[in-house]
XYZ file of C-alpha atoms in Angstrom:
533
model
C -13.345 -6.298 27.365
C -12.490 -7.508 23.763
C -9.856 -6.622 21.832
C -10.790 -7.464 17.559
C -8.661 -6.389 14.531
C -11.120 -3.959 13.985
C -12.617 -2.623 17.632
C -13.008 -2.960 21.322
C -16.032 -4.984 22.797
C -16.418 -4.347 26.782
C -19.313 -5.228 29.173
C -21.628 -2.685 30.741
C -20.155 -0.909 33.573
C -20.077 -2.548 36.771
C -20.539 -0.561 39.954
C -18.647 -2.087 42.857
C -20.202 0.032 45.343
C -23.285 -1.439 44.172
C -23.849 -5.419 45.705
C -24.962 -6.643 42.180
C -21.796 -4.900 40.088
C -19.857 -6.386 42.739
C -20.641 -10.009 41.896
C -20.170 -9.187 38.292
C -16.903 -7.875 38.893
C -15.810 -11.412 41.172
C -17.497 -13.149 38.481
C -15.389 -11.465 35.779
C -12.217 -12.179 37.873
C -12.586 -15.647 38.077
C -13.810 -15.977 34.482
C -10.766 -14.434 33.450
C -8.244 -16.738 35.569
C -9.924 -19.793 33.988
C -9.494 -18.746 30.439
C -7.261 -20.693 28.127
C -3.921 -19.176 26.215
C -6.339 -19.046 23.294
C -9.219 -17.126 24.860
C -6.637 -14.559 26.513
C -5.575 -14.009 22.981
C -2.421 -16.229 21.939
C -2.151 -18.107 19.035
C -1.754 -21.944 19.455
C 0.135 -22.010 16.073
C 3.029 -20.089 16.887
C 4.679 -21.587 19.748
C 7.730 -20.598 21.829
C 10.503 -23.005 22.541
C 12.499 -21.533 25.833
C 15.247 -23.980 25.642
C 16.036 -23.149 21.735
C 14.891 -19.856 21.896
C 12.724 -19.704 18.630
C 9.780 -20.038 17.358
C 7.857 -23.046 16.163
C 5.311 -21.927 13.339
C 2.722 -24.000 12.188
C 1.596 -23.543 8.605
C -0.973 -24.597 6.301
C -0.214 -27.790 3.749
C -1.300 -26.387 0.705
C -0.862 -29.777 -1.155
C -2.963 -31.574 1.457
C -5.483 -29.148 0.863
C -5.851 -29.854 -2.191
C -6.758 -33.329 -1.259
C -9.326 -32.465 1.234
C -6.925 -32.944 4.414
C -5.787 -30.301 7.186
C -2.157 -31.020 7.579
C 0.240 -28.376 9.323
C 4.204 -28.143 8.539
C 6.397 -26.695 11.018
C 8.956 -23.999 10.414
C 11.696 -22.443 12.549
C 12.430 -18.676 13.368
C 13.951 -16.291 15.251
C 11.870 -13.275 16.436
C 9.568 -11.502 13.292
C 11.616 -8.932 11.402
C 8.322 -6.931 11.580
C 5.170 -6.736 13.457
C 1.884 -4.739 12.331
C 2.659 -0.706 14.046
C -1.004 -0.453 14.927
C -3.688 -1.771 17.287
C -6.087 -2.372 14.299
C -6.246 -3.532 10.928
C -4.186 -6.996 9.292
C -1.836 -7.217 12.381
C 0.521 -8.972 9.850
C 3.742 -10.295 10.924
C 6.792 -11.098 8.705
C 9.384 -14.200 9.559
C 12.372 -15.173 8.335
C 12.316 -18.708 9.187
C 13.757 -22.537 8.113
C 12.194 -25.958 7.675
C 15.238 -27.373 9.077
C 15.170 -26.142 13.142
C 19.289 -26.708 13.104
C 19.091 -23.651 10.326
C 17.086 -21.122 12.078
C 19.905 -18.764 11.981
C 20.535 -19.160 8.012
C 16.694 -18.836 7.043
C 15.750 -19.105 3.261
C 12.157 -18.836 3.539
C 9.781 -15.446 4.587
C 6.515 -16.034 6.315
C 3.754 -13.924 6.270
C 0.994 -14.060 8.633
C -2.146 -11.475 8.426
C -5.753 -10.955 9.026
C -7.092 -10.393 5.883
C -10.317 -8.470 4.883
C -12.965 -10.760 3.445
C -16.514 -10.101 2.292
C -18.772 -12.079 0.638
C -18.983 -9.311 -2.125
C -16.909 -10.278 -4.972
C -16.653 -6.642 -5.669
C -15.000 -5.520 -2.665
C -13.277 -8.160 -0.951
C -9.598 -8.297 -0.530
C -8.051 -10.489 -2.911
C -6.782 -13.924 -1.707
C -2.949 -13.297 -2.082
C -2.180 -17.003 -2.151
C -4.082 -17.790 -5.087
C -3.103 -14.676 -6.585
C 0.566 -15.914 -6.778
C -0.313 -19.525 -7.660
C -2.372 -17.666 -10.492
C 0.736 -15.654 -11.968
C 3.376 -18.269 -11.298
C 0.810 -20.650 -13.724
C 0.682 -18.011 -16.661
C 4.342 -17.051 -16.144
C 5.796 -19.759 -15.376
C 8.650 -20.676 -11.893
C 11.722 -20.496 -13.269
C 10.464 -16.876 -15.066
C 8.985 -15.530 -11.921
C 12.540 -16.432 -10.237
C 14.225 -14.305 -13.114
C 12.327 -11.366 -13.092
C 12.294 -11.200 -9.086
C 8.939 -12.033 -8.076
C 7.880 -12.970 -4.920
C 6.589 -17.026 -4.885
C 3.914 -18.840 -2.563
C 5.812 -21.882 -1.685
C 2.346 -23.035 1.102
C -0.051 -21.784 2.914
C -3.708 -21.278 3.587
C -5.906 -20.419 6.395
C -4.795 -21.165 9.514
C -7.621 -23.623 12.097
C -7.701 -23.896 15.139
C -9.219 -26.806 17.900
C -13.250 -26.063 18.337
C -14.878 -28.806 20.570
C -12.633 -31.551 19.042
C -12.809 -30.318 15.170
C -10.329 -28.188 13.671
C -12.053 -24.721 12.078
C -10.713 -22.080 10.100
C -9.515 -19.067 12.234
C -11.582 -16.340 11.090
C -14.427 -13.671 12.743
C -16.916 -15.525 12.482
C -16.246 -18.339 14.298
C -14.443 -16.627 16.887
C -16.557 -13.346 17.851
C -20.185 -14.820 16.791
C -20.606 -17.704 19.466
C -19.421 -14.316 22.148
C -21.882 -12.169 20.673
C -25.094 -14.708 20.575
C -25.038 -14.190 24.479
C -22.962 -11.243 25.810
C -24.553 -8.057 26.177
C -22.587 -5.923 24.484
C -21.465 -2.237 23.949
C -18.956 -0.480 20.977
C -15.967 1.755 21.785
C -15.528 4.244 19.483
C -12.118 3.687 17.846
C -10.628 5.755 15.141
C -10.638 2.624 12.474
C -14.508 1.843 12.014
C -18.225 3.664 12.543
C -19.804 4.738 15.295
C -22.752 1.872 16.147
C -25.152 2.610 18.838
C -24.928 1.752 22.274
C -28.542 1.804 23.292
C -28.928 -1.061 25.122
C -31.660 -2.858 23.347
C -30.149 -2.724 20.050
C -26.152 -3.317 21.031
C -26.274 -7.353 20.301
C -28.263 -6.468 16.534
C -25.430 -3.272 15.773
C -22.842 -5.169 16.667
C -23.305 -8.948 15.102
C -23.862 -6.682 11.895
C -20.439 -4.530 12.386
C -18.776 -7.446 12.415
C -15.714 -7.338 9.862
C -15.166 -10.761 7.894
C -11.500 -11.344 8.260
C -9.637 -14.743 7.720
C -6.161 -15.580 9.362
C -3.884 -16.538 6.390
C -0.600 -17.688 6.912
C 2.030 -18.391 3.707
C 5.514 -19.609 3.141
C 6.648 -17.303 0.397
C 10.478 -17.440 -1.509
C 13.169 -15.644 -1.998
C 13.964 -14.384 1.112
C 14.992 -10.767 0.465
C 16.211 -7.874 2.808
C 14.705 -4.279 3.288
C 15.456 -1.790 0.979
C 17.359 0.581 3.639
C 19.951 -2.211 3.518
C 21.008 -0.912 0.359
C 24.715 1.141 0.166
C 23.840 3.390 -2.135
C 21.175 5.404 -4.552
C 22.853 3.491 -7.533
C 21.424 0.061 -6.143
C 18.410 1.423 -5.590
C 17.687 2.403 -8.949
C 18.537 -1.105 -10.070
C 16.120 -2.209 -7.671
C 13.336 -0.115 -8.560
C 14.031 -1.062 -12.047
C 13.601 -4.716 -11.976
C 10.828 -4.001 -10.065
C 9.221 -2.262 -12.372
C 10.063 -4.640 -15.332
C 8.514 -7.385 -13.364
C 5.178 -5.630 -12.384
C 4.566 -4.648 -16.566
C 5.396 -8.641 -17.249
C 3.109 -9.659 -14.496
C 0.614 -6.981 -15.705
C 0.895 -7.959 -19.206
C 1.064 -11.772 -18.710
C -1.181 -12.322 -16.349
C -3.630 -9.398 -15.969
C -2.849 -8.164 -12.208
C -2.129 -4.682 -10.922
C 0.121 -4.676 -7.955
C -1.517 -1.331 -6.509
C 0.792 -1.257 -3.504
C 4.216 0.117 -4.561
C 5.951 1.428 -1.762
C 9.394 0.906 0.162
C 7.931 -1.463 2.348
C 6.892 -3.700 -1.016
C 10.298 -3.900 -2.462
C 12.391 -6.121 -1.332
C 16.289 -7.165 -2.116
C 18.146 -10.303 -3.467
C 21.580 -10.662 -3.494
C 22.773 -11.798 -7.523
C 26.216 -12.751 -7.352
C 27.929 -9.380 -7.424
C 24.648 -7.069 -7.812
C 21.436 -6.771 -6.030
C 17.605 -7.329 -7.544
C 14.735 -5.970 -6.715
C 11.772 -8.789 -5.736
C 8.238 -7.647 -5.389
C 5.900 -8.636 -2.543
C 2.669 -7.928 -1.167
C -0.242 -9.115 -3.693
C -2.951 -8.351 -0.894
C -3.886 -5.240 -2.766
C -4.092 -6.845 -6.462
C -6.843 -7.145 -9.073
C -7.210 -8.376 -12.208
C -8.189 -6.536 -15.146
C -11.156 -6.892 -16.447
C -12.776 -7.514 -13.424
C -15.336 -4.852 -11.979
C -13.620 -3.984 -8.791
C -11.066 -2.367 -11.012
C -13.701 0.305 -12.101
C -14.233 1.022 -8.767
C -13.396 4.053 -6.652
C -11.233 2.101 -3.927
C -8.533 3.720 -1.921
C -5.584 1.223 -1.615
C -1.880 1.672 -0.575
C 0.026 3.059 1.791
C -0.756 6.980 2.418
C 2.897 8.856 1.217
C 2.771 6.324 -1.836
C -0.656 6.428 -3.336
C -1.250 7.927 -6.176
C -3.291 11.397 -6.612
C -6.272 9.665 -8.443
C -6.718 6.889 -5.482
C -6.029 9.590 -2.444
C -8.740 11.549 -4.103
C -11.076 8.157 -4.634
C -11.535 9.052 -8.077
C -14.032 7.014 -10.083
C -10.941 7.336 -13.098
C -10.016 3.497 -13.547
C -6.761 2.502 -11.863
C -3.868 1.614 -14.291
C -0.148 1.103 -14.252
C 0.168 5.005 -14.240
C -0.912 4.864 -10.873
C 1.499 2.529 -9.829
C 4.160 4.252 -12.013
C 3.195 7.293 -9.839
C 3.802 5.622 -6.594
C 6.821 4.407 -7.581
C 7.691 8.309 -8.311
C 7.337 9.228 -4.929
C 9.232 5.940 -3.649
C 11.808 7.928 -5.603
C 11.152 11.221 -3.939
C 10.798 9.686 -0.504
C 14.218 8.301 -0.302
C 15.849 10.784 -2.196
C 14.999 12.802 1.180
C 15.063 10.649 3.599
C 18.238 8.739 2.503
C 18.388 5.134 1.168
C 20.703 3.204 3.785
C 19.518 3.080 7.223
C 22.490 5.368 8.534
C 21.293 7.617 6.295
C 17.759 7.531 7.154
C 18.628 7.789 11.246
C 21.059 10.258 10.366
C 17.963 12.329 8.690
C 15.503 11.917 11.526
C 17.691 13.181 14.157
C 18.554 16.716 11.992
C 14.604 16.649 11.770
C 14.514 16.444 15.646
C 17.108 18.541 16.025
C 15.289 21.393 13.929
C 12.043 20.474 15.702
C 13.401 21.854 19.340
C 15.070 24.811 17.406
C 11.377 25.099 15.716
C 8.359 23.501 17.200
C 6.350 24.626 14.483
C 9.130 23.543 11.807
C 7.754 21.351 9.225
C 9.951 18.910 7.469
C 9.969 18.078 3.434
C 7.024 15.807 2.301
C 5.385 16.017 5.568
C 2.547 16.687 4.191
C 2.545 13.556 2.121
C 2.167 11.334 5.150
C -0.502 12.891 7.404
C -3.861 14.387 6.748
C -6.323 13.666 4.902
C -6.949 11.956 1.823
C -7.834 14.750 0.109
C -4.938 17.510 1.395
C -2.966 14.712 0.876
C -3.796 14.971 -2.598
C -3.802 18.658 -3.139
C 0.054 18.682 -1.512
C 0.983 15.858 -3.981
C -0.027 18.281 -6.802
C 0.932 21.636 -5.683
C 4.959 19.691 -5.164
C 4.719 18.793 -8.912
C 2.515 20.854 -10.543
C 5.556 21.746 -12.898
C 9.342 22.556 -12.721
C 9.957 25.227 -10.499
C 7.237 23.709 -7.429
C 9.038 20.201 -7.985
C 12.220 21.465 -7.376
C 11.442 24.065 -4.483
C 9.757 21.575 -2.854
C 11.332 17.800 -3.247
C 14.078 17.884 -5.360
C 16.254 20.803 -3.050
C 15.537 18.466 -0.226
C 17.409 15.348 -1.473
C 20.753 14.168 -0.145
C 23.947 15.342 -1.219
C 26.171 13.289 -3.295
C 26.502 12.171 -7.535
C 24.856 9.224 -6.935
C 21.355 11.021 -5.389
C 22.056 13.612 -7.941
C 21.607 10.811 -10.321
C 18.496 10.066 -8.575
C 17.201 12.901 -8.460
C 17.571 13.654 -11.842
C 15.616 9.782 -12.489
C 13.071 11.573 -10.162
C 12.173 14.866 -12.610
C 12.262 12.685 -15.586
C 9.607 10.339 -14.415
C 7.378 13.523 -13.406
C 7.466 14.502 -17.020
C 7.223 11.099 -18.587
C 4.173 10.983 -16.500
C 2.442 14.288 -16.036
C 3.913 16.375 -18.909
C 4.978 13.992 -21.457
C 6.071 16.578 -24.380
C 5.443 13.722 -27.228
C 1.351 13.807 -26.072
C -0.960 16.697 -26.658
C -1.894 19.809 -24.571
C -4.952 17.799 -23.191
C -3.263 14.557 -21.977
C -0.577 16.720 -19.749
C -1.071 18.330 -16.183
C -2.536 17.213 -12.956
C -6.221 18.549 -12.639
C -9.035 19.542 -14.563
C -10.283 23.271 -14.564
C -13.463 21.975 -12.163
C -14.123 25.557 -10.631
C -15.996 26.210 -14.004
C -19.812 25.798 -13.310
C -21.684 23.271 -15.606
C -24.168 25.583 -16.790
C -23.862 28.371 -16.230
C -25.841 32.300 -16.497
C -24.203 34.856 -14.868
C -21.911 37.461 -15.461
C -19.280 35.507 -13.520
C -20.062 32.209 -15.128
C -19.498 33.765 -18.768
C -16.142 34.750 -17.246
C -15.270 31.351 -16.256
C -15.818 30.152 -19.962
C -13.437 33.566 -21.280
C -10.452 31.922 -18.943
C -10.750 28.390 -19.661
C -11.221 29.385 -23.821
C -7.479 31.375 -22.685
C -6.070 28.846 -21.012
C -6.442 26.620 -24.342
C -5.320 29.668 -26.129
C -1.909 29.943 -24.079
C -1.687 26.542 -23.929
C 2.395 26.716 -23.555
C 1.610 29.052 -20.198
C -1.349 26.354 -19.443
C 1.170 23.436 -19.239
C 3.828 25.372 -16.905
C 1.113 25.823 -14.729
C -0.112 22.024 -14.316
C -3.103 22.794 -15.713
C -4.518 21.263 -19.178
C -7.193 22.976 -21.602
C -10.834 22.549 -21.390
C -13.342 22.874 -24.034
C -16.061 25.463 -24.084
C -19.054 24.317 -26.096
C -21.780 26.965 -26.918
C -25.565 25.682 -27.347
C -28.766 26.836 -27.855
C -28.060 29.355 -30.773
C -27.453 29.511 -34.709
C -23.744 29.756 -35.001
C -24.089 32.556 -31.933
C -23.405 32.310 -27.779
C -26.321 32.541 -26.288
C -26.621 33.013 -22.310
C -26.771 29.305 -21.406
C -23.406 27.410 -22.374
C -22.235 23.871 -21.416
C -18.956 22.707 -20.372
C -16.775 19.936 -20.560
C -14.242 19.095 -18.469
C -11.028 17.502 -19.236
C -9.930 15.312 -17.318
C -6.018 14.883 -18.009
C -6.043 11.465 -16.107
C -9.079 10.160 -18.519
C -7.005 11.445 -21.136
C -3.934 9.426 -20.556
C -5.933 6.158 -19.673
C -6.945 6.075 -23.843
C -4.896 2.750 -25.176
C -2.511 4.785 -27.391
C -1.352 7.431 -24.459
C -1.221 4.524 -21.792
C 0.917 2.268 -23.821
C 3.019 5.023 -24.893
C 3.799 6.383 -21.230
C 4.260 2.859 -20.116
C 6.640 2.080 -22.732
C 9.115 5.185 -22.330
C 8.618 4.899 -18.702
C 10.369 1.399 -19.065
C 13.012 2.549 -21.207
C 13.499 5.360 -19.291
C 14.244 3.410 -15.834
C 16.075 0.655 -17.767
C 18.364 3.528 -19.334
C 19.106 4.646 -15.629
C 19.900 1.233 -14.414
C 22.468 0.907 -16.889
C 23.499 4.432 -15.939
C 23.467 2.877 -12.454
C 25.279 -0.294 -13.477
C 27.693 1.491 -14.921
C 28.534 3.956 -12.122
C 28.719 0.873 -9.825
C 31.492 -0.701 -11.808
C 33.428 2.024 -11.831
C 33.443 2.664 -8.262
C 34.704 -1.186 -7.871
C 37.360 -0.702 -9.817
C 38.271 2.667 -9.180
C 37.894 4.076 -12.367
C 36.004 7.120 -11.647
């Protein structure tokens, strides 16, 4: 059996009660105690030292790269702060390690190590984060990137490993290839990737083509900052999220690059003398504009974050409103959930608690985090299709206190700034499009269709409480006079917002608007220190 990042390999079955699945089972055995540390699936480059008790981790030398050489630099860490949750996918681990081994326990530096998707179409394949952050910290500059709290690629590269005396880069190909060219094969069905067939004649073809290109990347990256559910309080979080959000317009505006990951686990924090900063990681999901892939219909992020137009895979372009919306639910999400870590364990166990009062109890935002894509989606706009849903069903659910108060209140503002801005038109507010009106349609029922969406634009004030936006009715095929054959257009209040005006003006008060509640924040902060409140 083979374990990959993206599915399990095993061998036909052997019958032991059969003489010739017995020798293939003895074979297999013996196989298997001669393997190396390498071939049983440990990595050569990370090394443990028993009489330290840390790590040794070998990483790329970007600079002698650069000059056509393969040199490694070791660094010096504990045990990872995280390791990849699931059986497949990146598998990336996070390290807060030292160059200096007599320092492991004062680290400066984070390393991240991950199996990254790679295809040899420029369209769709994952973005080379290294480069990425060489790429911004050229147009804005070191000393800028360190100011507005930017995460910085300090080395790295793909890590190589020993192949018949040469080194080679660690990747799919040259690991699972050579395997496949003479081992019979069959595919496990596993949640992650297509079914492929097992007939027996075609298992080596299927499976040398399901092959997924991935590339072991390893990088040094700087500052080293601390999760977010280290912070004390919803005031420092909003001062985090705000610098955050400063630094991924300058980056945007710069350099070109959409983030297109914001979530908790992206956000990281720096300690500033007698405040915290935000710092934003994680690059792997990035793209420039202007290139194609950002016209695409790509789904990227992490599930409770994403936005409603990528859960739903809509062919809409991506923009900063998307990741303006994901920060809205970071919002929502630990508004609930709390921001420290007491707070969050505190959380989970009155969830478990009401779970054996209830077992069919079903927590706030649960639906955020499980399903599909699409319900997903729908629950995302039913909890803020306007007021009255977003406060029955996220804003009654956040901790009690002035300081989540104060978040929460962030929270409904940045649901109108986005959604239902009140200085943009009836079309460029609401959450969907009236799509249950047919394109063409010559029926009775489809002439009624056109009567409620001609209302709708009619009562537009009722329209916009509802979440929904206006659509125009557009009668053909007649002098001045309906005939029995109309056409439709939908508007799409997401298209709408994406024109240069809208999208600039949303992004703007959207900035002002979190910078006026980090001084808010700020403010509150001081006063607590000194007791003035």
């Amino acid at each position: 059996m083979l374990l990959t990042n993206d599915y399990i390999v095993s061998s036909e079955d052997m019958d032991i009660t059969d003489p010739a699945g017995r020798a293939a089972y003895i074979s297999f055995i013996v196989s298997l105690c001669y393997c190396t540390d390498y071939e049983l699936g440990y990595d050569p480059t990370v090394v443990w030292n028993p009489d330290k008790e840390y790590w040794v981790i070998k990483c790329p030398d970007s600079t002698a790269a650069k000059d056509g050489e393969m040199r490694v630099v070791d660094y010096y860490a504990r045990d990872p702060i995280f390791e990849a949750e699931r059986l497949f996918g990146r598998h990336t681990r996070g390290f807060a390690a030292s160059l200096n081994p007599n320092l492991v326990d004062k680290p400066d530096t984070f390393i991240k190590d991950a199996w990254s998707y790679e295809s040899s179409d420029s369209q769709h394949t994952s973005r080379n984060e290294l480069d990425i952050l060489w790429d911004i910290e050229e147009q804005i500059g070191k000393d800028k990137m360190d100011m507005l709290g930017v995460i910085r690629a300090i080395n790295g590269g793909i890590v190589c490993f020993s192949k018949a005396g040469n080194l080679v880069n660690d990747d799919t190909s040259n690991i699972l290839e050579p395997i496949f060219a003479d081992f019979e094969t069959a595919l496990c069905e596993t949640p992650s990737v297509p079914i492929i067939s097992k007939g027996r004649a075609s298992a080596e073809e299927n499976l040398a083509r399901s092959i997924l290109p991935r590339v072991h990347r390893r990088m040094v990256l700087q500052p080293l900052g601390r999760p977010l559910h280290t912070l004390k309080s919803p005031y420092e979080l909003i001062i985090v999220l705000a610098d955050v959000m400063v630094a991924h317009s300058t980056i945007l505006k710069t350099s070109g690059y959409l983030h297109r990951d914001i979530s908790p686990n992206n956000i990281m924090v720096v300690d500033d003398g007698e405040r915290v900063r935000g710092l934003l990681i994680d690059f792997d999901y990035a793209v420039k504009t202007g290139e194609a892939r950002i016209t695409l219909a790509e789904r990227t992020g992490t599930l409770p974050f994403m936005s409603i137009r990528n859960l739903q895979n809509s062919k809409v372009q991506r923009s900063e409103l998307d990741d303006w919306e994901s920060l809205l639910y970071v919002v929502c999400w630990l508004g609930v959930h709390g921001v420290s870590h007491d707070e969050q364990v505190a959380y989970k166990q009155e969830i478990d608690a009401a779970r054996k009062v209830d077992k069919y109890y079903s927590p706030p935002l649960i639906e955020w985090e499980s399903g599909s894509f699409n319900n997903v989606a729908r629950a995302k706009k039913n909890d803020l299709e306007d007021d009255e849903s977003f406060n029955d069903c996220v804003l009654q659910y956040f901790q009690d206190g002035a300081a989540y108060n104060e978040l929460k209140d962030m929270a409904r503002n940045l649901r109108v700034a986005l959604f239902s801005n009140p200085e943009l038109g009836l079309l460029y507010r609401g959450l969907s499009a009236l799509d249950d009106i047919p394109d063409e349609p010559t029926s009775r029922k489809g002439a009624k269709a056109i009567d409620k969406s001609m209302k709708a634009i009619q009562t537009g004030a009722k329209a916009i409480g509802k979440g929904a936006i206006a659509s125009e009715a557009v009668a053909y095929r007649g002098s001045g006079v309906h005939s029995k054959r109309f056409s439709v257009k939908i508007v799409n209040p997401f298209e709408k917002r994406l024109e240069p005006k809208a999208r600039k003006y949303i992004n703007d008060d959207l900035l002002a608007l979190i910078n006026d509640f980090k001084e808010a924040a700020i403010a509150a902060l001081h006063e607590m220190s000194t007791g003035d409140f």
